[in-house]
C-alpha cells in the first residue's frame, strides 16, 4: 500500500447526495483513496457504510481509510485524530491529523505513514486551529515530518503551491462532498505538478 497523493475525506453533513453516491462520483472523477470520517455514526452503521464504500473503491483498486482506531475493521488503514492514542496493534497504514510542529513531531516519532496538515487556507470546516498556513507556513512545518497532505481550504489552483512547499499531496473534504466532479480538477493539478522529491522510510522499511 502506498501513501495517497489525493485523499477524499467524507462528511455526510455536507454531501449533496447519499455518501456512497458522492464517493462513486469522486471515484469516477479520479479519486482512488477515501477517508471514512463520520465518527458520530454508531459502529454498526459505520461498518455498513464502509462496506458500501469498499464496493465502490475495490473495482478500481482504491483505498478506504478508517477514521480513528476505534472499531476499525481488521486490515483497513486508519487515520488518527491529533489526540488519538496510537493503536497497540499497528494497522497496515496509519495517518494522523496535525496542526502544529509538536503534533508533526509526535507523528514522526510514532512512525505514521502520512499526516494531514491543516488549515492550509481559510475554511469553515477547520475553525479553532489557528490562522491559515498558506505556502510559507506549510513549508516551515514539513521538514522532518512524514509525508504531508495539505488540508483545509485547498483548491485545485493551490495544488502546485502546496507541492512546491513540500507537501506530498492533498486532502479534500467539503468541495468534494458538495460536488464530487471537482475531484477531476485536483487530479489534473496533481498530474501536472512535478512529483515531490521527498522520501520517507516507513516502519515497514518501504519508501514512499
Short mmCIF file of C-alpha atoms in Angstrom, two decimals:
data_model
loop_
_atom_site.label_atom_id
_atom_site.label_comp_id
_atom_site.label_asym_id
_atom_site.label_seq_id
_atom_site.Cartn_x
_atom_site.Cartn_y
_atom_site.Cartn_z
CA UNK A 1 0.00 0.00 0.00
CA UNK A 2 1.28 3.47 -0.82
CA UNK A 3 0.55 6.90 0.59
CA UNK A 4 -2.16 8.62 -1.49
CA UNK A 5 -1.46 11.89 -3.28
CA UNK A 6 -5.17 12.75 -3.10
CA UNK A 7 -7.28 11.75 -0.11
CA UNK A 8 -11.02 12.46 -0.21
CA UNK A 9 -12.41 12.90 3.31
CA UNK A 10 -16.08 12.13 3.90
CA UNK A 11 -18.60 14.31 5.70
CA UNK A 12 -22.15 13.25 5.02
CA UNK A 13 -23.49 16.52 6.52
CA UNK A 14 -22.00 18.35 3.54
CA UNK A 15 -22.74 15.66 0.96
CA UNK A 16 -25.01 16.61 -1.90
CA UNK A 17 -26.35 13.05 -2.14
CA UNK A 18 -26.09 9.82 -0.11
CA UNK A 19 -22.46 9.25 0.72
CA UNK A 20 -21.93 6.13 -1.44
CA UNK A 21 -23.22 8.09 -4.43
CA UNK A 22 -20.92 11.03 -3.66
CA UNK A 23 -17.93 8.72 -3.32
CA UNK A 24 -18.88 6.99 -6.57
CA UNK A 25 -18.87 10.40 -8.25
CA UNK A 26 -15.48 11.21 -6.76
CA UNK A 27 -14.09 7.86 -7.94
CA UNK A 28 -15.47 8.48 -11.42
CA UNK A 29 -13.63 11.81 -11.36
CA UNK A 30 -10.34 10.09 -10.45
CA UNK A 31 -10.26 9.64 -6.66
CA UNK A 32 -8.57 6.45 -5.50
CA UNK A 33 -8.34 6.98 -1.72
CA UNK A 34 -11.18 7.85 0.65
CA UNK A 35 -11.09 8.52 4.39
CA UNK A 36 -14.34 7.49 6.08
CA UNK A 37 -14.66 10.14 8.79
CA UNK A 38 -18.28 10.45 10.07
CA UNK A 39 -17.27 9.27 13.53
CA UNK A 40 -20.64 10.19 15.05
CA UNK A 41 -22.30 7.18 13.44
CA UNK A 42 -22.99 4.08 15.55
CA UNK A 43 -20.30 1.44 14.96
CA UNK A 44 -22.64 -0.92 13.10
CA UNK A 45 -23.89 1.83 10.77
CA UNK A 46 -20.36 2.99 10.11
CA UNK A 47 -19.22 -0.54 9.33
CA UNK A 48 -22.11 -0.92 6.88
CA UNK A 49 -21.15 2.36 5.24
CA UNK A 50 -17.55 1.17 4.97
CA UNK A 51 -18.81 -1.96 3.20
CA UNK A 52 -20.72 0.20 0.69
CA UNK A 53 -17.71 2.43 0.07
CA UNK A 54 -15.41 -0.55 -0.46
CA UNK A 55 -17.84 -1.79 -3.09
CA UNK A 56 -17.17 1.47 -4.93
CA UNK A 57 -13.40 1.54 -4.38
CA UNK A 58 -12.40 -2.11 -4.77
CA UNK A 59 -13.19 -2.38 -8.51
CA UNK A 60 -10.70 0.44 -9.26
CA UNK A 61 -8.07 -0.75 -6.79
CA UNK A 62 -8.91 2.12 -4.46
CA UNK A 63 -8.05 2.55 -0.81
CA UNK A 64 -10.52 3.00 2.05
CA UNK A 65 -9.13 4.52 5.25
CA UNK A 66 -10.99 4.27 8.58
CA UNK A 67 -11.17 7.46 10.63
CA UNK A 68 -9.84 6.74 14.14
CA UNK A 69 -8.74 3.43 15.59
CA UNK A 70 -11.94 2.55 17.48
CA UNK A 71 -13.89 -0.32 15.88
CA UNK A 72 -11.58 -0.29 12.85
CA UNK A 73 -12.17 -3.36 10.65
CA UNK A 74 -9.14 -5.64 10.51
CA UNK A 75 -6.81 -4.89 7.64
CA UNK A 76 -8.01 -1.35 6.96
CA UNK A 77 -5.61 1.61 7.16
CA UNK A 78 -6.59 4.13 9.83
CA UNK A 79 -6.30 7.88 10.17
CA UNK A 80 -6.00 9.13 13.75
CA UNK A 81 -7.05 12.48 15.15
CA UNK A 82 -4.40 14.63 16.78
CA UNK A 83 -5.45 13.33 20.22
CA UNK A 84 -5.97 9.63 19.43
CA UNK A 85 -3.55 7.14 21.05
CA UNK A 86 -1.54 5.06 18.63
CA UNK A 87 -3.13 1.61 18.17
CA UNK A 88 -1.47 -1.20 20.17
CA UNK A 89 -1.59 -3.38 17.04
CA UNK A 90 -0.32 -1.42 14.07
CA UNK A 91 -2.69 -1.29 11.07
CA UNK A 92 -1.21 -1.65 7.56
CA UNK A 93 -1.06 2.15 7.16
CA UNK A 94 -1.51 4.88 9.76
CA UNK A 95 -2.17 8.57 9.17
CA UNK A 96 -2.69 11.33 11.71
CA UNK A 97 -4.27 14.79 11.70
CA UNK A 98 -1.80 17.51 12.66
CA UNK A 99 -1.97 21.27 13.13
CA UNK A 100 1.37 22.16 14.72
CA UNK A 101 5.07 21.36 14.80
CA UNK A 102 4.63 19.40 18.05
CA UNK A 103 1.91 17.21 16.56
CA UNK A 104 4.02 16.58 13.45
CA UNK A 105 6.99 15.58 15.62
CA UNK A 106 4.81 13.12 17.53
CA UNK A 107 3.54 11.58 14.29
CA UNK A 108 7.10 11.21 13.02
CA UNK A 109 8.22 9.56 16.27
CA UNK A 110 5.31 7.12 16.05
CA UNK A 111 6.21 6.16 12.50
CA UNK A 112 3.00 7.41 10.93
CA UNK A 113 2.87 6.83 7.20
CA UNK A 114 1.35 10.23 6.45
CA UNK A 115 -0.18 13.23 8.14
CA UNK A 116 -2.76 15.79 7.15
CA UNK A 117 -1.70 19.33 7.99
CA UNK A 118 -4.36 21.99 8.31
CA UNK A 119 -5.65 24.53 7.75
CA UNK A 120 -3.82 25.41 4.55
CA UNK A 121 -6.37 28.09 3.67
CA UNK A 122 -9.40 29.73 5.19
CA UNK A 123 -12.18 27.18 5.68
CA UNK A 124 -15.33 26.92 7.77
CA UNK A 125 -14.73 23.20 8.44
CA UNK A 126 -11.48 23.78 10.38
CA UNK A 127 -12.30 26.50 12.92
CA UNK A 128 -10.16 26.96 16.02
CA UNK A 129 -6.91 25.63 14.55
CA UNK A 130 -5.21 28.98 14.08
CA UNK A 131 -4.63 31.11 11.00
CA UNK A 132 -4.30 29.66 7.54
CA UNK A 133 -0.82 28.29 6.87
CA UNK A 134 -0.52 29.19 3.22
CA UNK A 135 2.57 28.09 1.26
CA UNK A 136 5.06 29.72 3.66
CA UNK A 137 3.53 28.19 6.78
CA UNK A 138 3.33 24.79 5.13
CA UNK A 139 6.97 24.96 4.03
CA UNK A 140 8.06 25.89 7.55
CA UNK A 141 6.50 22.75 9.04
CA UNK A 142 7.02 19.89 6.59
CA UNK A 143 10.74 19.29 7.14
CA UNK A 144 11.24 16.08 9.12
CA UNK A 145 7.54 15.21 9.05
CA UNK A 146 6.01 12.11 7.48
CA UNK A 147 4.53 12.74 4.02
CA UNK A 148 2.17 15.70 4.40
CA UNK A 149 -1.24 16.01 2.78
CA UNK A 150 -2.32 19.66 2.84
CA UNK A 151 -5.91 20.00 4.09
CA UNK A 152 -8.37 22.80 4.61
CA UNK A 153 -9.24 25.42 2.02
CA UNK A 154 -7.12 23.81 -0.71
CA UNK A 155 -8.48 24.47 -4.19
CA UNK A 156 -7.19 22.91 -7.43
CA UNK A 157 -5.32 26.13 -8.14
CA UNK A 158 -3.42 25.74 -4.85
CA UNK A 159 -2.08 22.26 -5.58
CA UNK A 160 1.14 23.35 -7.29
CA UNK A 161 1.97 25.74 -4.44
CA UNK A 162 1.31 23.02 -1.85
CA UNK A 163 3.64 20.59 -3.58
CA UNK A 164 6.29 23.27 -4.11
CA UNK A 165 6.12 23.98 -0.36
CA UNK A 166 6.93 20.33 0.38
CA UNK A 167 3.55 18.62 0.64
CA UNK A 168 3.34 15.13 -0.80
CA UNK A 169 -0.30 15.51 -1.74
CA UNK A 170 -3.70 16.96 -0.93
CA UNK A 171 -6.68 16.02 1.25
CA UNK A 172 -10.07 17.49 0.38
CA UNK A 173 -13.41 17.28 2.15
CA UNK A 174 -16.05 19.98 1.64
CA UNK A 175 -15.58 20.71 -2.07
CA UNK A 176 -15.62 17.01 -2.94
CA UNK A 177 -18.67 16.34 -0.77
CA UNK A 178 -20.64 19.20 -2.29
CA UNK A 179 -19.61 18.49 -5.89
CA UNK A 180 -17.60 15.29 -6.42
CA UNK A 181 -16.87 16.26 -10.03
CA UNK A 182 -14.39 18.81 -8.65
CA UNK A 183 -12.06 15.91 -7.88
CA UNK A 184 -11.11 15.85 -11.56
CA UNK A 185 -9.57 19.30 -11.14
CA UNK A 186 -7.44 18.15 -8.20
CA UNK A 187 -6.31 15.06 -10.13
CA UNK A 188 -5.36 17.17 -13.15
CA UNK A 189 -3.42 19.61 -10.97
CA UNK A 190 -1.54 16.77 -9.26
CA UNK A 191 -0.73 15.16 -12.61
CA UNK A 192 0.58 18.46 -13.98
CA UNK A 193 2.79 19.22 -10.98
CA UNK A 194 6.20 17.58 -10.54
CA UNK A 195 6.17 14.62 -8.17
CA UNK A 196 7.58 15.56 -4.75
CA UNK A 197 11.23 14.69 -4.28
CA UNK A 198 10.87 13.86 -0.57
CA UNK A 199 11.35 10.27 0.55
CA UNK A 200 10.11 8.81 3.81
CA UNK A 201 11.19 5.48 5.23
CA UNK A 202 8.12 3.90 6.80
CA UNK A 203 8.02 1.47 9.68
CA UNK A 204 7.98 -1.46 7.25
CA UNK A 205 11.15 -0.20 5.57
CA UNK A 206 9.25 0.85 2.44
CA UNK A 207 9.82 4.19 0.78
CA UNK A 208 7.09 6.49 -0.45
#
